Amino acid sequence: MNTSDDGVDSTVTEPTVTLIQRIRAGDANARELLLRRFLPLLQRWAHGRLPRQMRDLNETDDLVQVTLVKALARLDQFESAGPGAFLAYLRQALLNQVRDEIRRHQRRPEHAEIDVELSDPDAPALIERIVGSERVRAYEQALATLPKRQQGLVVMRVEFGMSYPEIAVEVGSTSDAVRVMVARAIVQLSRALGGGQE
Amino acid sequence: MKPDSKNAAELERLAARIADDEPVNWRTLTTPVAGSDQALHGLREMEQLVQGFRHLQLGDSRDTPRSGRSHFGALTLLEPLGSGAQGDVWRAYDPMLDLHVALKLRKVESGTLAHDFLDEARRLARVRQANIVSVYGAAVNEGRAGLWTELIHGTSLAELLAQDGPLPAEEVRGISLDLCHALAAVHRHGLVHGDIKAENVMREVSGRIVLMDFGAVRELDAAQAAVISGTLHYLAPEVLSGAPPAPARDIYALGVLLFRLLSGVYPYDVKDVQDLLRLQDDSKRLHLVDLKPDAPRDLIRAIECAFERNPAKRHTSALAFATALAPSPPQAASKSRVTSFALAALVCLAVLGLALGLGRWRGAQVPAWQADAVFYRVDARGSAALTDGATIAVGDRLALKFRSDRPAYVYIFDDDGSGEAAVLFPLDGIDPVNPLAANTAYQLPGKSDATALTWQVSSQAEREEFVVLAADQPQPELERTVAAWQRAVKPATGASRGALVLAPGPSDAEIASTSLRAVLAKLGADTTHLRHWRFVFPHTSR
């Protein structure tokens, strides 16, 4: 195994777009590589995005795995809108899945008494608890106004915590150039965010 | 460089710093970014978001347990956050909850017994409320006692004051309402916080106000007077004279805290306990009216009533304090504009125990309205009047005697602070109905088919708090609200909670006590035509 402990394959040298092409051509190895690249990243991300009552580790990891495998099965439908787009696509698929899960949980009867607080259907996701649900909602809305390519950059850097060299591989560029691109995308996003608040 | 491209470059520089999780000093931003207010505002939002996401990414250290890290049971110690008299506080990772937590470890040299230390956790675990820090667990591990709570991401009010100076009045009002509700929850559990101060209240990044540090919490029924603990400026005078712990002490400290938030200074200039002992009267204190002449008068009155030197003159409870603080709706738009000044004054008058009609208080403008409302305990031998503060027990039957020199529309609510209040009068199918006739002695709730009814205390609680309202004009809005509350509730629910049920027969209706407060606040406008009483009866296990 070449995977390092910080969640991202340290030997990544091939952009996702290339891997996707290889998977489409029937390369099982590439599929394995892609899974290994994104699974830890998405799992980590999902832990912050799920409401408290659903953050059972196994449950979250299952959800991510199922979403990822489904996405790979539907790879034909995925139209690449530029580098980083696949990750943004996975993130959206997962976000939809999370919303479905929340609705499903709300219909579930409550469990033991001790879990009253944990099973509160309105219990916000970790990220909402940290920065406030309003702020997360405003961010999502502002993000949606950005071109897909910029969305990908913001998501990779801000939400997935990827390093500039890692993003550079994804978008086929250099670390320095990526740093500037990310900063510009954030300025763009901030204008949309600031506009909504005033 | 043209100003526009200079601006763009500066914004990108800030964005890059934010993306790299480097601190941005917003105060020293200079003119180049002028005119980019919208983007700057957005960037500040992004800074919060990036920090939030970064925290989540770091929080995933469960996958990579690093060697050399200390542990407390299953918790991994990540970084020290601070140190108090009793113990050190660490940011730690709880793998079971998959959360970062604040872990307080008892200092071996603190002299506090592990048992006492863990008592804090037990006391705190009894209180669950949005504005109180949540306890996750407590344990003794390898001879060391520790308790862990939720980790609050934000700044203490003390830091906020140091950074930005006094807060705007409406922000102080918001904070004070949250803290009143937190205190109400603490007091409802028979506890006193004992160390309310700016350092012990956090404002989370999300804006949530959280009351922390329950190390000084005392049981209300502690046999002996507690050791003097708490911070000098916030100490109520009765604490120095050895009075047992009581909610009035927290109310005092909260008043001082709010005074400071609004003005930046403490009401009394004290340097040591001797100074504090010498303060026998109010003459030497500062006044908010002088310090903040523009602040709303209702807010000033509510705050200053809280730290009256005589505990009997303070708000009777944290909820009474909250009622006095309740915000008034925007002045321009609303047709039922609230003079919240009048409402705050009204509550303070009730607290002072002045059997004084509002009319009289307002001088010659308004004719005095004579009305009396007194609670009685009814048993086979007859009835005995209950003064405010008298104890009641499960099984007790209560009635309210009411008399007015003008026809009155009467409404009675039971607000036990649990977040739910109940309509006790008027009730469907029960005689009398509003308006009650002038100069007639009524015993409420009244009669059903000639059977005199009482309210019966159905189960154990900390206390019952009753609000009695009388109006000399119809109150259509209140009528509608009461009717809606009554319709909304099935009869069975009344009996299941620790409140009053009608005996015999059907139940009360539950409502959110916040809605009750909102309605009370709205009615505050109509002080000429409104009387208001509040009674608090602690429970006893007789």
Tab-separated table of C-alpha atoms in Angstrom, chain A:
chain	number	residue	atom	x	y	z
A	1	MET	CA	0.000	0.000	0.000
A	2	ASN	CA	1.225	3.396	-0.893
A	3	THR	CA	-1.422	5.334	0.935
A	4	SER	CA	-0.131	7.713	3.535
A	5	ASP	CA	-1.936	8.453	6.762
A	6	ASP	CA	-3.159	11.902	5.941
A	7	GLY	CA	-6.008	10.719	3.845
A	8	VAL	CA	-4.747	11.419	0.354
A	9	ASP	CA	-2.679	9.055	-1.730
A	10	SER	CA	0.773	10.515	-1.636
A	11	THR	CA	1.787	8.872	-4.878
A	12	VAL	CA	-0.925	10.615	-6.860
A	13	THR	CA	0.576	11.701	-10.094
A	14	GLU	CA	-2.272	11.053	-12.431
A	15	PRO	CA	-5.163	13.514	-12.698
A	16	THR	CA	-8.604	12.109	-11.975
A	17	VAL	CA	-9.662	12.861	-15.523
A	18	THR	CA	-7.060	10.386	-16.806
A	19	LEU	CA	-8.162	7.775	-14.284
A	20	ILE	CA	-11.765	8.226	-15.379
A	21	GLN	CA	-10.756	7.665	-18.975
A	22	ARG	CA	-8.918	4.494	-17.963
A	23	ILE	CA	-11.927	3.244	-15.971
A	24	ARG	CA	-14.163	3.869	-18.940
A	25	ALA	CA	-11.791	1.796	-21.000
A	26	GLY	CA	-12.330	-1.046	-18.513
A	27	ASP	CA	-9.186	-0.699	-16.386
A	28	ALA	CA	-10.049	-2.263	-12.992
A	29	ASN	CA	-6.793	-1.028	-11.550
A	30	ALA	CA	-7.733	2.565	-12.255
A	31	ARG	CA	-11.074	2.048	-10.556
A	32	GLU	CA	-9.291	0.744	-7.474
A	33	LEU	CA	-6.917	3.731	-7.542
A	34	LEU	CA	-9.764	6.210	-7.801
A	35	LEU	CA	-11.650	4.599	-4.926
A	36	ARG	CA	-8.548	4.663	-2.801
A	37	ARG	CA	-7.911	8.293	-3.658
A	38	PHE	CA	-11.349	9.609	-2.860
A	39	LEU	CA	-12.747	7.330	-0.193
A	40	PRO	CA	-10.778	8.709	2.782
A	41	LEU	CA	-11.218	12.267	1.547
A	42	LEU	CA	-14.975	11.924	1.234
A	43	GLN	CA	-15.314	10.019	4.484
A	44	ARG	CA	-13.509	12.747	6.359
A	45	TRP	CA	-15.621	15.361	4.664
A	46	ALA	CA	-18.884	13.536	5.410
A	47	HIS	CA	-18.140	13.375	9.132
A	48	GLY	CA	-18.477	17.134	9.303
A	49	ARG	CA	-21.512	17.295	7.105
A	50	LEU	CA	-23.759	14.760	8.775
A	51	PRO	CA	-26.058	15.755	11.618
A	52	ARG	CA	-25.006	14.501	15.001
A	53	GLN	CA	-27.390	11.573	15.307
A	54	MET	CA	-25.945	10.045	12.160
A	55	ARG	CA	-22.293	10.338	12.847
A	56	ASP	CA	-21.905	6.750	13.805
A	57	LEU	CA	-18.591	6.070	12.133
A	58	ASN	CA	-19.603	2.895	10.351
A	59	GLU	CA	-22.842	4.372	9.142
A	60	THR	CA	-21.094	7.379	7.627
A	61	ASP	CA	-18.373	5.331	6.019
A	62	ASP	CA	-20.997	3.019	4.515
A	63	LEU	CA	-22.869	5.943	3.114
A	64	VAL	CA	-19.762	7.344	1.478
A	65	GLN	CA	-18.708	4.009	0.064
A	66	VAL	CA	-22.132	3.309	-1.407
A	67	THR	CA	-22.301	6.780	-2.950
A	68	LEU	CA	-18.850	6.463	-4.437
A	69	VAL	CA	-19.451	3.011	-5.885
A	70	LYS	CA	-22.775	4.182	-7.346
A	71	ALA	CA	-21.074	7.206	-8.874
A	72	LEU	CA	-18.419	5.017	-10.447
A	73	ALA	CA	-21.112	2.749	-11.866
A	74	ARG	CA	-22.708	5.765	-13.504
A	75	LEU	CA	-19.462	7.082	-14.822
A	76	ASP	CA	-20.850	7.142	-18.344
A	77	GLN	CA	-23.290	9.849	-17.336
A	78	PHE	CA	-20.571	12.011	-15.925
A	79	GLU	CA	-19.581	14.760	-18.254
A	80	SER	CA	-16.363	16.343	-17.198
A	81	ALA	CA	-16.603	20.101	-16.873
A	82	GLY	CA	-12.910	20.504	-16.314
A	83	PRO	CA	-10.349	19.423	-13.758
A	84	GLY	CA	-11.622	19.003	-10.209
A	85	ALA	CA	-15.135	18.521	-11.512
A	86	PHE	CA	-15.361	14.863	-10.555
A	87	LEU	CA	-14.696	15.641	-6.916
A	88	ALA	CA	-17.321	18.402	-6.981
A	89	TYR	CA	-19.689	15.907	-8.620
A	90	LEU	CA	-19.034	13.318	-5.904
A	91	ARG	CA	-19.499	15.955	-3.231
A	92	GLN	CA	-22.880	16.898	-4.662
A	93	ALA	CA	-23.952	13.257	-4.932
A	94	LEU	CA	-22.956	12.739	-1.329
A	95	LEU	CA	-24.714	15.888	-0.178
A	96	ASN	CA	-27.915	14.638	-1.831
A	97	GLN	CA	-27.448	11.261	-0.198
A	98	VAL	CA	-26.942	12.939	3.184
A	99	ARG	CA	-30.171	14.902	2.757
A	100	ASP	CA	-32.050	11.692	1.917
A	101	GLU	CA	-30.577	10.064	4.999
A	102	ILE	CA	-31.627	12.958	7.221
A	103	ARG	CA	-35.176	12.687	5.942
A	104	ARG	CA	-35.116	8.934	6.541
A	105	HIS	CA	-33.833	9.426	10.088
A	106	GLN	CA	-36.502	11.971	10.865
A	107	ARG	CA	-39.124	9.351	10.161
A	108	ARG	CA	-37.422	6.854	12.441
A	109	PRO	CA	-38.802	6.572	15.966
A	110	GLU	CA	-36.469	7.723	18.703
A	111	HIS	CA	-34.345	5.122	20.373
A	112	ALA	CA	-33.382	4.974	24.015
A	113	GLU	CA	-34.193	7.842	26.351
A	114	ILE	CA	-30.552	8.595	26.963
A	115	ASP	CA	-30.182	9.462	23.311
A	116	VAL	CA	-32.858	12.119	23.263
A	117	GLU	CA	-30.371	14.811	22.399
A	118	LEU	CA	-28.388	12.693	19.994
A	119	SER	CA	-31.463	11.656	18.089
A	120	ASP	CA	-32.801	15.183	17.759
A	121	PRO	CA	-33.620	15.414	14.045
A	122	ASP	CA	-32.833	19.109	14.059
A	123	ALA	CA	-29.392	18.561	15.542
A	124	PRO	CA	-27.146	20.418	13.155
A	125	ALA	CA	-24.185	18.934	11.329
A	126	LEU	CA	-20.800	19.511	12.934
A	127	ILE	CA	-19.863	22.204	10.460
A	128	GLU	CA	-23.142	23.979	11.200
A	129	ARG	CA	-22.498	23.744	14.901
A	130	ILE	CA	-19.101	25.293	14.435
A	131	VAL	CA	-19.898	28.165	12.110
A	132	GLY	CA	-23.710	28.362	12.212
A	133	SER	CA	-26.279	26.892	9.800
A	134	GLU	CA	-27.054	30.268	8.253
A	135	ARG	CA	-23.439	30.703	7.267
A	136	VAL	CA	-23.228	27.218	5.762
A	137	ARG	CA	-26.407	27.825	3.757
A	138	ALA	CA	-25.141	31.175	2.473
A	139	TYR	CA	-21.861	29.524	1.521
A	140	GLU	CA	-23.616	26.760	-0.434
A	141	GLN	CA	-25.678	29.320	-2.315
A	142	ALA	CA	-22.688	31.488	-3.117
A	143	LEU	CA	-20.670	28.455	-4.194
A	144	ALA	CA	-23.374	27.463	-6.673
A	145	THR	CA	-22.989	30.818	-8.454
A	146	LEU	CA	-19.336	30.093	-9.327
A	147	PRO	CA	-18.184	28.430	-12.551
A	148	LYS	CA	-17.719	24.661	-12.067
A	149	ARG	CA	-13.952	24.942	-12.304
A	150	GLN	CA	-13.791	27.483	-9.492
A	151	GLN	CA	-16.233	25.460	-7.410
A	152	GLY	CA	-13.867	22.528	-7.731
A	153	LEU	CA	-10.903	24.590	-6.582
A	154	VAL	CA	-12.726	25.936	-3.518
A	155	VAL	CA	-14.073	22.530	-2.560
A	156	MET	CA	-10.686	20.838	-2.911
A	157	ARG	CA	-8.834	23.440	-0.886
A	158	VAL	CA	-11.403	24.547	1.691
A	159	GLU	CA	-13.613	21.541	2.243
A	160	PHE	CA	-11.267	18.650	1.503
A	161	GLY	CA	-8.160	20.352	2.817
A	162	MET	CA	-6.076	19.207	-0.156
A	163	SER	CA	-2.584	20.636	-0.493
A	164	TYR	CA	-1.635	22.820	-3.464
A	165	PRO	CA	0.568	20.089	-5.011
A	166	GLU	CA	-2.353	17.646	-4.796
A	167	ILE	CA	-4.697	20.118	-6.432
A	168	ALA	CA	-2.035	20.873	-9.037
A	169	VAL	CA	-2.064	17.207	-10.102
A	170	GLU	CA	-5.858	17.311	-10.360
A	171	VAL	CA	-5.979	20.404	-12.516
A	172	GLY	CA	-2.753	19.780	-14.424
A	173	SER	CA	-0.972	22.890	-13.265
A	174	THR	CA	1.735	24.026	-10.853
A	175	SER	CA	1.376	24.621	-7.102
A	176	ASP	CA	2.051	28.336	-7.418
A	177	ALA	CA	-0.488	28.792	-10.150
A	178	VAL	CA	-3.038	26.794	-8.154
A	179	ARG	CA	-2.503	29.015	-5.118
A	180	VAL	CA	-3.387	32.079	-7.178
A	181	MET	CA	-6.370	30.336	-8.782
A	182	VAL	CA	-7.716	29.297	-5.383
A	183	ALA	CA	-7.311	32.841	-4.024
A	184	ARG	CA	-9.171	34.266	-7.030
A	185	ALA	CA	-11.952	31.719	-6.652
A	186	ILE	CA	-12.275	32.679	-2.986
A	187	VAL	CA	-12.473	36.388	-3.835
A	188	GLN	CA	-15.178	35.565	-6.360
A	189	LEU	CA	-17.025	33.492	-3.783
A	190	SER	CA	-16.665	36.244	-1.185
A	191	ARG	CA	-18.267	38.775	-3.486
A	192	ALA	CA	-21.274	36.472	-3.845
A	193	LEU	CA	-21.325	35.842	-0.087
A	194	GLY	CA	-20.976	39.518	0.798
A	195	GLY	CA	-23.658	40.469	-1.712
A	196	GLY	CA	-26.161	38.158	-0.079
A	197	GLN	CA	-25.574	39.707	3.301
A	198	GLU	CA	-26.041	43.335	2.432
